[in-house]
Amino acid sequence: MGNLVAIVGRPNVGKSTLFNRLTQSRRAIVSSEAGTTRDRQYGKCEWNGREFSVVDTGGWVVNSDDIFEEEIRKQVIVATEEADLVLFLVDVMNGLTDWDEDVAMILRRSKLPVILVANKSDNYAAYSDAAEFYKLGLGDPHCISAATGSGTGDLLDLVLEKLTGDGADLIEEGIPRFAVVGRPNVGKSSIINAFIGEDRHIVTEIAGTTRDSIYTRYDKFGFDFYLVDTAGIRRKNKVTEDLEFYSVMRSIRAIENSDVCILMIDATRGIEAQDMNIFQLIQKNNKSLVVVVNKWDLVEDKSQLVIKTFESAIRNRMAPFTDFPIIFASAMTKQRIFKVLETAKEVYQNRTAKVGTSKLNEVMLPLIEAFPPPSVKGKYIKIKYCMQLPNTQIPSFVFYANLPQYVKEPYRRFLENKIRENWRMTGCPINIFIRQK
């Protein structure tokens, strides 16, 4: 289960550089997907066979040259509420500032594990300069250079040491986990209450792996799943302004711990940038998706035309991944609430779809014959055989080609769309690999 590590610090101490350094093993894989460059504030880091998520808090601040210290201070508070470990970055070249002392005070109060990281230690002289950071009362400063990578290996060892194991054993395996995600005030709590209804006693709540995702077991009407509820836990007094950053931090948690994400969109407001941020997190984590347009009871014109327009608007914004169900519902009037659960269950089952190799080749090879990959530099690309990989988290297909490196993204999408046309995989992400035959 995901541990969350937040990087905090003043502007220009090298937060993004460290972030890129920590996540770069995945960066190469990630960048091949469409639309992943915009959200470089969140990534995965793998070290010694363990994986954790990294959040660069600086990435959420608007034009980072003239930020008010108040803004950053808020972000530090949000980060301490949500993360399991904080990397506090200071700059050896500039030395200790008042601002660093302020942040250190917040971090000391939070009782969270904090690692003090002295960045820009490019030579040995810097190591002795780093001693002044002992003043912050956060233990030994760890000297690294994010730009050259020196010292980052030892830092990662320390991170893993401080991230203790997680209580994942409370939750039964093999039971699907549905997360309800969306912008603040879109009706997440209402829909969860509508699902669970008055008969709360059928439901057992288990505090999950993360410090405060609550897993609610739901078993009635032939359903059996966990609802990952992160909506009801906000401490109101702390966070007033920076809701965007806050809800993204919260969503990361819920999305990583789930199988199917129910993304809620407000019918009265349409799709906003924040919805897209959350959608990209869902895609990056390879989770299945059901989109629920909530507050449909407040829309006056409910004609087919309006529904069609709304649907196509959603699919256009979320392209190239458009094969997911959209449900128009209302948590208040309980309209189509049941349909949401049925659809989520179907989408979850689509993850385990198996396609026989002979059937796959029988359908796909003639299509590939008719529309071969475009030739590159006068070389023709031939795909002779394909199969589905066994035991993968999401359906994954391999196409064996003579020149796999020349098969580009648009053609992969073509293959994916043809698979979707022939087999039911609605709402479920698919991996397409092209390999040397």
XYZ file of C-alpha atoms in Angstrom:
437
model
C 0.000 0.000 0.000
C 1.225 3.450 -0.815
C 3.302 5.468 1.567
C 3.317 9.154 0.793
C 6.489 11.256 1.060
C 6.181 15.041 0.744
C 9.044 17.354 -0.218
C 8.798 20.797 1.414
C 11.086 23.806 1.447
C 11.570 27.388 0.306
C 11.405 28.267 -3.400
C 14.615 27.507 -5.317
C 16.137 25.080 -2.842
C 15.835 22.332 -5.456
C 12.563 20.587 -4.625
C 11.748 19.817 -8.257
C 15.281 18.666 -8.984
C 15.134 16.244 -6.070
C 11.650 15.151 -7.128
C 12.872 14.363 -10.653
C 15.896 12.579 -9.236
C 13.742 10.360 -6.986
C 11.130 9.532 -9.601
C 13.341 9.309 -12.649
C 13.474 5.526 -12.784
C 9.790 5.763 -13.717
C 9.986 9.070 -15.544
C 11.182 7.384 -18.705
C 8.206 5.048 -18.707
C 5.751 7.738 -17.730
C 6.699 10.278 -20.352
C 5.636 8.038 -23.217
C 2.013 8.472 -22.217
C 0.042 11.401 -23.468
C -0.529 14.245 -21.033
C 1.716 13.224 -18.175
C 4.104 16.136 -18.329
C 1.701 18.646 -16.868
C 1.382 16.987 -13.529
C 4.944 16.631 -12.458
C 4.099 17.193 -8.840
C 3.352 13.553 -8.146
C 5.311 10.432 -8.970
C 6.397 7.021 -7.781
C 9.819 6.172 -6.470
C 11.185 2.657 -6.368
C 14.173 1.739 -4.238
C 15.385 -1.702 -3.113
C 12.189 -3.345 -4.291
C 9.891 -1.029 -2.334
C 7.732 1.644 -3.824
C 6.366 4.855 -2.381
C 4.774 8.028 -3.741
C 6.485 11.382 -3.782
C 4.699 14.729 -3.815
C 6.523 17.943 -4.675
C 4.586 20.575 -2.756
C 6.241 23.353 -4.739
C 4.566 22.215 -7.916
C 1.192 23.482 -6.752
C 2.155 27.064 -6.109
C 1.367 29.622 -8.777
C 4.386 31.466 -10.259
C 6.966 30.407 -7.746
C 9.163 33.534 -7.734
C 7.072 35.721 -5.484
C 5.127 33.437 -3.250
C 3.976 34.724 0.031
C 5.465 32.800 2.863
C 1.954 32.329 4.202
C 1.061 30.237 1.146
C 4.011 27.912 1.565
C 3.365 27.639 5.271
C -0.156 26.422 4.482
C 1.235 23.847 2.122
C 3.612 22.588 4.778
C 0.677 22.149 7.153
C -1.338 20.275 4.524
C 1.667 18.103 3.731
C 2.141 17.196 7.396
C -1.511 16.213 7.685
C -1.460 13.952 4.668
C 2.023 12.519 4.275
C 3.727 9.668 6.154
C 7.147 11.296 5.989
C 8.415 14.773 5.137
C 11.679 15.602 3.394
C 12.540 19.130 4.509
C 14.904 20.646 1.964
C 17.295 23.451 2.934
C 19.989 25.134 0.865
C 23.602 24.971 2.089
C 24.696 27.779 -0.248
C 22.219 30.268 1.208
C 22.448 29.028 4.752
C 19.765 29.157 7.403
C 16.855 31.602 6.987
C 14.084 32.720 9.339
C 11.664 31.009 7.072
C 13.414 27.664 7.528
C 13.083 28.108 11.279
C 9.347 28.787 10.941
C 8.804 25.637 8.946
C 10.949 23.611 11.320
C 8.646 24.716 14.113
C 5.563 23.443 12.257
C 7.340 20.164 11.521
C 8.479 19.649 15.097
C 4.918 20.098 16.331
C 3.500 17.669 13.812
C 5.230 14.627 15.383
C 5.741 13.216 11.879
C 9.013 11.609 10.860
C 11.045 14.354 9.160
C 14.349 14.038 7.333
C 16.348 17.242 7.087
C 18.042 17.362 3.696
C 20.828 19.850 3.037
C 20.843 20.317 -0.723
C 23.514 21.804 -2.999
C 26.330 20.173 -1.002
C 28.569 19.891 -4.034
C 31.911 19.873 -2.233
C 33.371 18.973 1.136
C 33.339 22.553 2.393
C 29.564 22.431 2.175
C 29.487 19.477 4.555
C 30.887 21.573 7.386
C 28.611 24.499 6.472
C 25.623 22.189 6.883
C 26.294 22.012 10.612
C 24.365 25.249 11.198
C 21.134 23.415 10.368
C 21.375 21.499 13.650
C 19.792 24.644 15.040
C 16.457 23.596 13.534
C 16.118 20.799 16.078
C 15.301 18.175 13.446
C 18.344 15.963 13.903
C 21.245 15.431 11.526
C 21.190 17.291 8.212
C 21.763 14.844 5.336
C 24.007 16.377 2.721
C 23.048 15.674 -0.858
C 23.271 17.271 -4.241
C 19.999 16.741 -6.092
C 21.582 18.018 -9.303
C 24.431 15.470 -9.378
C 22.720 12.778 -7.313
C 25.468 12.544 -4.720
C 24.152 11.307 -1.377
C 20.681 10.452 -2.682
C 21.175 6.705 -2.306
C 21.876 7.011 1.416
C 18.905 9.348 1.690
C 16.600 6.739 0.106
C 17.883 4.052 2.473
C 16.942 6.315 5.335
C 13.502 7.027 3.859
C 12.718 3.310 3.683
C 13.946 2.842 7.235
C 11.540 5.512 8.502
C 8.550 4.355 6.460
C 7.357 1.574 8.669
C 5.268 -1.311 7.411
C 1.558 -0.777 6.918
C -1.514 -2.388 8.410
C -2.747 -3.817 5.156
C -3.588 -7.158 6.741
C -6.926 -5.912 8.136
C -8.505 -5.885 4.711
C -9.505 -9.101 2.997
C -7.858 -9.614 -0.349
C -9.875 -10.411 -3.431
C -12.715 -8.071 -2.503
C -12.888 -5.085 -4.834
C -12.189 -1.626 -3.430
C -14.133 1.320 -4.821
C -12.951 4.877 -4.185
C -15.181 7.879 -4.584
C -13.045 10.810 -5.735
C -13.687 14.301 -7.024
C -13.362 17.980 -6.272
C -14.390 19.350 -2.893
C -18.119 19.899 -2.572
C -19.080 17.663 -5.469
C -21.104 15.345 -3.240
C -18.696 12.545 -2.305
C -19.981 12.189 1.241
C -23.603 12.377 0.098
C -23.172 9.592 -2.414
C -21.411 7.392 0.122
C -24.269 7.975 2.548
C -26.747 7.230 -0.218
C -24.984 3.916 -0.936
C -24.901 2.919 2.688
C -28.325 4.317 3.522
C -29.862 4.036 6.959
C -28.911 0.405 7.558
C -25.432 1.282 8.694
C -25.278 -1.796 10.876
C -24.746 -4.063 7.850
C -21.621 -2.114 7.229
C -18.361 -2.628 9.041
C -15.800 0.124 9.030
C -12.111 -0.667 9.083
C -9.523 2.033 9.422
C -7.267 1.104 6.565
C -3.627 1.151 5.680
C -3.308 4.870 5.411
C -3.658 6.848 8.533
C -7.168 7.851 7.711
C -8.687 6.187 4.674
C -11.696 4.430 6.058
C -12.713 1.186 4.397
C -16.421 0.567 4.620
C -17.477 -2.993 3.881
C -20.680 -3.086 1.887
C -22.451 -6.395 1.471
C -26.094 -6.380 0.549
C -28.219 -6.681 -2.608
C -25.679 -9.161 -3.932
C -22.761 -6.739 -3.724
C -19.620 -7.203 -1.695
C -16.923 -4.558 -1.769
C -15.052 -1.968 0.267
C -15.758 1.721 -0.148
C -12.583 3.708 0.327
C -13.908 6.807 1.995
C -11.609 9.750 2.372
C -14.275 12.388 2.243
C -15.457 12.554 5.812
C -12.182 13.121 7.549
C -11.259 16.705 6.803
C -10.314 18.784 9.815
C -12.228 21.878 8.863
C -10.363 24.488 10.875
C -6.971 23.829 9.297
C -7.616 24.030 5.624
C -9.659 26.807 4.197
C -7.956 28.224 1.159
C -5.696 25.707 -0.452
C -8.405 23.232 -1.289
C -6.988 22.340 -4.682
C -3.702 21.073 -3.303
C -5.447 19.472 -0.360
C -7.959 17.504 -2.360
C -5.275 16.268 -4.734
C -3.220 15.001 -1.784
C -6.326 13.307 -0.433
C -7.204 11.785 -3.808
C -3.741 10.296 -4.263
C -4.354 8.311 -1.113
C -7.790 7.066 -2.119
C -6.842 6.277 -5.717
C -3.742 4.263 -4.842
C -5.673 2.129 -2.380
C -8.534 1.255 -4.715
C -9.337 -0.876 -7.767
C -12.157 1.185 -9.255
C -12.410 4.966 -9.005
C -15.814 6.587 -9.103
C -14.996 10.090 -10.344
C -17.701 12.568 -9.456
C -18.372 15.615 -11.601
C -20.749 18.420 -10.671
C -23.543 18.694 -13.270
C -24.022 22.358 -12.480
C -20.374 23.269 -13.065
C -19.136 20.961 -15.815
C -15.553 19.711 -16.062
C -12.909 21.831 -14.413
C -9.141 21.695 -14.303
C -9.234 19.976 -10.940
C -11.341 17.128 -12.345
C -8.680 16.654 -14.992
C -5.918 16.526 -12.351
C -7.732 13.757 -10.542
C -8.465 11.937 -13.804
C -4.745 11.974 -14.633
C -3.921 10.482 -11.246
C -6.414 7.687 -11.934
C -4.827 6.997 -15.315
C -1.290 7.123 -13.981
C -2.158 4.507 -11.378
C -3.895 2.271 -13.948
C -7.216 2.229 -12.103
C -10.606 1.456 -13.588
C -12.947 4.387 -13.986
C -16.643 5.178 -13.690
C -17.666 8.811 -14.167
C -20.711 9.969 -12.214
C -22.313 13.294 -13.075
C -23.861 14.221 -9.739
C -26.549 16.820 -8.869
C -28.433 15.861 -12.041
C -31.681 16.731 -10.262
C -30.637 20.412 -10.344
C -30.339 20.534 -14.131
C -33.505 21.940 -15.730
C -33.174 20.639 -19.276
C -32.697 16.858 -19.117
C -33.349 16.121 -22.810
C -31.402 13.465 -24.699
C -29.581 16.200 -26.575
C -28.239 17.766 -23.379
C -27.134 14.345 -22.131
C -25.359 13.602 -25.427
C -23.608 16.989 -25.419
C -22.487 16.567 -21.822
C -21.187 13.051 -22.503
C -19.214 14.046 -25.563
C -17.760 17.050 -23.700
C -16.490 14.732 -20.951
C -15.038 12.227 -23.410
C -13.338 14.949 -25.440
C -11.622 16.360 -22.379
C -10.438 12.942 -21.246
C -9.322 11.626 -24.637
C -7.502 9.462 -25.691
C -9.025 7.226 -22.995
C -12.730 7.454 -23.789
C -14.044 3.959 -23.145
C -15.604 4.444 -19.732
C -19.204 4.572 -18.492
C -20.834 7.899 -17.618
C -23.840 7.886 -15.287
C -26.112 10.848 -14.594
C -27.178 10.532 -10.976
C -28.244 12.442 -7.915
C -27.062 11.582 -4.433
C -29.824 13.690 -2.888
C -32.795 12.072 -4.673
C -30.956 8.711 -4.890
C -31.629 8.673 -8.628
C -29.547 5.931 -10.374
C -27.425 5.374 -7.273
C -27.837 1.641 -7.630
C -26.727 1.840 -11.250
C -23.441 3.392 -10.105
C -22.678 0.343 -7.965
C -23.702 -2.108 -10.686
C -21.489 -0.326 -13.187
C -18.530 -0.182 -10.799
C -18.875 -3.917 -10.273
C -18.943 -4.599 -14.039
C -15.943 -2.364 -14.605
C -14.071 -4.229 -11.887
C -14.879 -7.548 -13.549
C -13.616 -6.193 -16.878
C -10.150 -5.975 -15.312
C -10.036 -9.744 -15.203
C -11.163 -10.185 -18.815
C -9.307 -12.994 -20.572
C -9.046 -13.248 -24.339
C -7.999 -16.563 -25.914
C -4.843 -16.311 -28.015
C -6.318 -17.956 -31.091
C -9.410 -15.745 -30.989
C -7.253 -12.646 -30.505
C -5.114 -13.452 -33.532
C -8.142 -14.392 -35.608
C -9.695 -10.960 -35.028
C -6.640 -8.704 -34.828
C -4.322 -10.001 -37.560
C -6.714 -9.273 -40.480
C -7.238 -5.768 -39.037
C -3.481 -5.254 -38.843
C -3.136 -6.557 -42.425
C -5.704 -4.040 -43.597
C -4.221 -1.153 -41.572
C -0.527 -1.874 -41.012
C 1.623 0.504 -38.956
C 2.933 3.329 -41.192
C 6.364 2.572 -42.616
C 9.292 4.488 -41.157
C 12.324 5.447 -43.298
C 11.134 3.062 -46.001
C 11.042 0.089 -43.614
C 7.824 -1.891 -43.370
C 6.674 -3.000 -39.958
C 5.124 -6.436 -39.750
C 3.120 -7.743 -36.808
C 2.748 -11.489 -37.039
C 1.398 -12.636 -33.707
C -0.262 -11.322 -30.560
C -1.335 -12.636 -27.173
C -2.616 -11.510 -23.794
C -0.138 -11.678 -20.938
C -1.245 -13.900 -18.034
C -1.611 -12.689 -14.428
C -1.337 -8.945 -14.951
C -3.092 -6.312 -12.869
C -4.886 -4.906 -15.897
C -5.438 -6.586 -19.291
C -2.095 -6.437 -21.123
C -1.489 -7.463 -24.702
C 1.761 -8.121 -26.534
C 2.139 -7.664 -30.261
C 5.284 -9.173 -31.759
C 6.781 -7.051 -34.539
C 9.986 -7.047 -36.523
C 10.742 -3.385 -35.714
C 8.952 -2.637 -32.434
C 10.775 0.660 -31.873
C 9.016 2.204 -34.899
C 5.476 1.556 -33.683
C 4.287 4.918 -32.393
C 1.640 6.007 -29.887
C -1.208 6.609 -32.413
C -0.912 3.038 -33.702
C -0.971 1.618 -30.173
C -4.183 3.552 -29.648
C -5.571 2.048 -32.842
C -4.786 -1.456 -31.560
C -6.293 -0.652 -28.183
C -9.489 0.702 -29.756
C -9.890 -2.410 -31.902
C -9.493 -4.637 -28.840
C -12.114 -2.564 -27.038
C -14.508 -2.825 -30.004
C -14.332 -6.607 -29.956
C -14.173 -7.389 -26.238
C -15.861 -5.719 -23.291
C -13.247 -3.783 -21.358
C -15.228 -0.657 -20.617
C -13.786 1.571 -17.915
C -10.663 -0.496 -17.635
C -7.185 0.633 -18.717
C -5.301 -1.635 -21.142
C -1.567 -2.037 -21.664
C -0.280 -2.548 -25.198
C 3.305 -3.766 -25.554
C 5.134 -4.092 -28.850
C 8.058 -6.523 -28.639
C 10.678 -7.989 -30.874
C 9.441 -11.259 -32.312
